[in-house]
Amino acid sequence: MGSIDDIDRRILAELQRDAGKSLESLGEVVGLSRNACWRRIKAMEDSGLIRSRVTLLDPVQLNLGLTVFMQIRTNAHAPDWLNAFSKATMGMPEILGVYRMTGDLDYLIRARVADMADYDRLYQALIRKVPLSDVSASFVMEEIKETTELPVLRRI
Amino acid sequence: MGSIDDIDRRILAELQRDAGKSLESLGEVVGLSRNACWRRIKAMEDSGLIRSRVTLLDPVQLNLGLTVFMQIRTNAHAPDWLNAFSKATMGMPEILGVYRMTGDLDYLIRARVADMADYDRLYQALIRKVPLSDVSASFVMEEIKETTELPVLRRI
DNA sequence: GGTGAAAACTAGTCGGC
DNA sequence: GCCGACTAGTTTTCACC
């Protein structure tokens, strides 16, 4: 189960770009019958390699044009704190990513908001739920790249 | 085109979680006929609000278990440099996000690699393509949250 | 893995309200 | 803007090579 062959990788490469592709066109691209493709996809769904098929939306039209990264330093290392922090960030839909970083004292949050005022609302809402000693925010001026595609083709 | 009504938002909320949902079940959830749902989705695709439907994969099974954030300081503000930087990062599939941050001297890169050695390869490959004066890397120890779902339901 | 061919479901288009 | 019906296409599951 550890190894994924080249045909599977090419199927995944296609599906990552467009989940709505028909089995027929997929088969043509990878050089397999529709049926063989379907069996491989099913197997990869069952193994969990294929996690889900989702729809991506335009953040600007949703009035979420500002991406912000929040860097959080804490001196509270108790599991209670992490638990509360996890729960709080999970429940805030503007927060898209929460990462515990190396060093064990830094957390990074990736969030999308409308503007600075909206960020302040998010910040206030967060510190009302979890005690945070040190929070600094960096705002994204330009999104040069943003993708959900993972590198699946075998690298040299 | 500026406003999105509540039914559209509920459709988007469902599609963000599962793009493979049938029009029938979607209609049941939002209280509309399959046909009305279809027309709304089509309109949102045409307006660009719905960008694409993609497949999400398991990074761990693809041997991409390590997420790294690279913070880059540069003193080269020439448009040539940014152009080369953009082109280089665009062509590197391990790099999932590239952001120009506030201050105009910081760039942030979000990437997925197998391990530390793989990160070093990425780093070496990047600096071979673009001159980078100051690069620091932070590694993700724990992914507490990671989602592609944007907040579509109207906030209070 | 390939083929062919059913059954079930879905998308996309129509006229009508 | 919504609904029901219809058609055409697709997925999904067979049995068999």
JSON list of C-alpha atoms in Angstrom, two decimals, chain A residues 67-71 99 101 108-110 138-146, chain B residues 68-73 81 85 89 95-102 105-111 126 136-138:
[
{"chain": "A", "resi": 67, "resn": "THR", "atom": "CA", "xyz": [-5.21, 37.18, 3.84]},
{"chain": "A", "resi": 68, "resn": "VAL", "atom": "CA", "xyz": [-3.54, 37.53, 7.21]},
{"chain": "A", "resi": 69, "resn": "PHE", "atom": "CA", "xyz": [-0.96, 35.44, 9.01]},
{"chain": "A", "resi": 70, "resn": "MET", "atom": "CA", "xyz": [-1.03, 35.69, 12.79]},
{"chain": "A", "resi": 71, "resn": "GLN", "atom": "CA", "xyz": [2.01, 34.62, 14.73]},
{"chain": "A", "resi": 99, "resn": "TYR", "atom": "CA", "xyz": [-0.10, 25.29, 12.73]},
{"chain": "A", "resi": 101, "resn": "MET", "atom": "CA", "xyz": [5.52, 25.42, 14.71]},
{"chain": "A", "resi": 108, "resn": "LEU", "atom": "CA", "xyz": [0.82, 30.31, 13.11]},
{"chain": "A", "resi": 109, "resn": "ILE", "atom": "CA", "xyz": [-2.68, 31.13, 11.92]},
{"chain": "A", "resi": 110, "resn": "ARG", "atom": "CA", "xyz": [-3.69, 31.66, 8.30]},
{"chain": "A", "resi": 138, "resn": "SER", "atom": "CA", "xyz": [1.35, 40.13, 8.83]},
{"chain": "A", "resi": 139, "resn": "PHE", "atom": "CA", "xyz": [-0.89, 40.94, 5.90]},
{"chain": "A", "resi": 140, "resn": "VAL", "atom": "CA", "xyz": [-0.66, 39.61, 2.39]},
{"chain": "A", "resi": 141, "resn": "MET", "atom": "CA", "xyz": [-0.24, 42.38, -0.18]},
{"chain": "A", "resi": 142, "resn": "GLU", "atom": "CA", "xyz": [-0.11, 40.07, -3.15]},
{"chain": "A", "resi": 143, "resn": "GLU", "atom": "CA", "xyz": [-0.89, 36.40, -3.61]},
{"chain": "A", "resi": 144, "resn": "ILE", "atom": "CA", "xyz": [1.72, 35.25, -6.04]},
{"chain": "A", "resi": 145, "resn": "LYS", "atom": "CA", "xyz": [0.78, 31.59, -5.81]},
{"chain": "A", "resi": 146, "resn": "GLU", "atom": "CA", "xyz": [-1.97, 29.64, -4.06]},
{"chain": "B", "resi": 68, "resn": "VAL", "atom": "CA", "xyz": [7.44, 24.38, 5.91]},
{"chain": "B", "resi": 69, "resn": "PHE", "atom": "CA", "xyz": [7.06, 28.14, 5.90]},
{"chain": "B", "resi": 70, "resn": "MET", "atom": "CA", "xyz": [9.97, 30.05, 4.41]},
{"chain": "B", "resi": 71, "resn": "GLN", "atom": "CA", "xyz": [10.35, 33.71, 5.21]},
{"chain": "B", "resi": 72, "resn": "ILE", "atom": "CA", "xyz": [12.39, 35.61, 2.69]},
{"chain": "B", "resi": 73, "resn": "ARG", "atom": "CA", "xyz": [13.94, 39.02, 3.05]},
{"chain": "B", "resi": 81, "resn": "TRP", "atom": "CA", "xyz": [13.75, 40.04, -9.44]},
{"chain": "B", "resi": 85, "resn": "PHE", "atom": "CA", "xyz": [10.98, 34.86, -8.23]},
{"chain": "B", "resi": 89, "resn": "THR", "atom": "CA", "xyz": [8.12, 29.44, -7.42]},
{"chain": "B", "resi": 95, "resn": "ILE", "atom": "CA", "xyz": [5.52, 25.23, -3.20]},
{"chain": "B", "resi": 96, "resn": "LEU", "atom": "CA", "xyz": [1.82, 25.64, -2.52]},
{"chain": "B", "resi": 97, "resn": "GLY", "atom": "CA", "xyz": [1.66, 29.30, -1.59]},
{"chain": "B", "resi": 98, "resn": "VAL", "atom": "CA", "xyz": [3.74, 32.41, -2.21]},
{"chain": "B", "resi": 99, "resn": "TYR", "atom": "CA", "xyz": [2.77, 35.68, -0.60]},
{"chain": "B", "resi": 100, "resn": "ARG", "atom": "CA", "xyz": [4.19, 39.18, -0.73]},
{"chain": "B", "resi": 101, "resn": "MET", "atom": "CA", "xyz": [3.72, 40.55, 2.74]},
{"chain": "B", "resi": 102, "resn": "THR", "atom": "CA", "xyz": [3.26, 43.98, 4.17]},
{"chain": "B", "resi": 105, "resn": "LEU", "atom": "CA", "xyz": [10.55, 43.35, 1.85]},
{"chain": "B", "resi": 106, "resn": "ASP", "atom": "CA", "xyz": [9.14, 40.07, 3.05]},
{"chain": "B", "resi": 107, "resn": "TYR", "atom": "CA", "xyz": [7.95, 37.12, 1.09]},
{"chain": "B", "resi": 108, "resn": "LEU", "atom": "CA", "xyz": [6.37, 34.08, 2.67]},
{"chain": "B", "resi": 109, "resn": "ILE", "atom": "CA", "xyz": [6.41, 30.65, 1.06]},
{"chain": "B", "resi": 110, "resn": "ARG", "atom": "CA", "xyz": [4.25, 27.71, 2.12]},
{"chain": "B", "resi": 111, "resn": "ALA", "atom": "CA", "xyz": [5.54, 24.36, 0.89]},
{"chain": "B", "resi": 126, "resn": "LEU", "atom": "CA", "xyz": [15.22, 27.76, -5.16]},
{"chain": "B", "resi": 136, "resn": "SER", "atom": "CA", "xyz": [14.59, 31.48, 7.34]},
{"chain": "B", "resi": 137, "resn": "ALA", "atom": "CA", "xyz": [12.47, 28.38, 7.65]},
{"chain": "B", "resi": 138, "resn": "SER", "atom": "CA", "xyz": [9.88, 27.35, 10.22]}
]
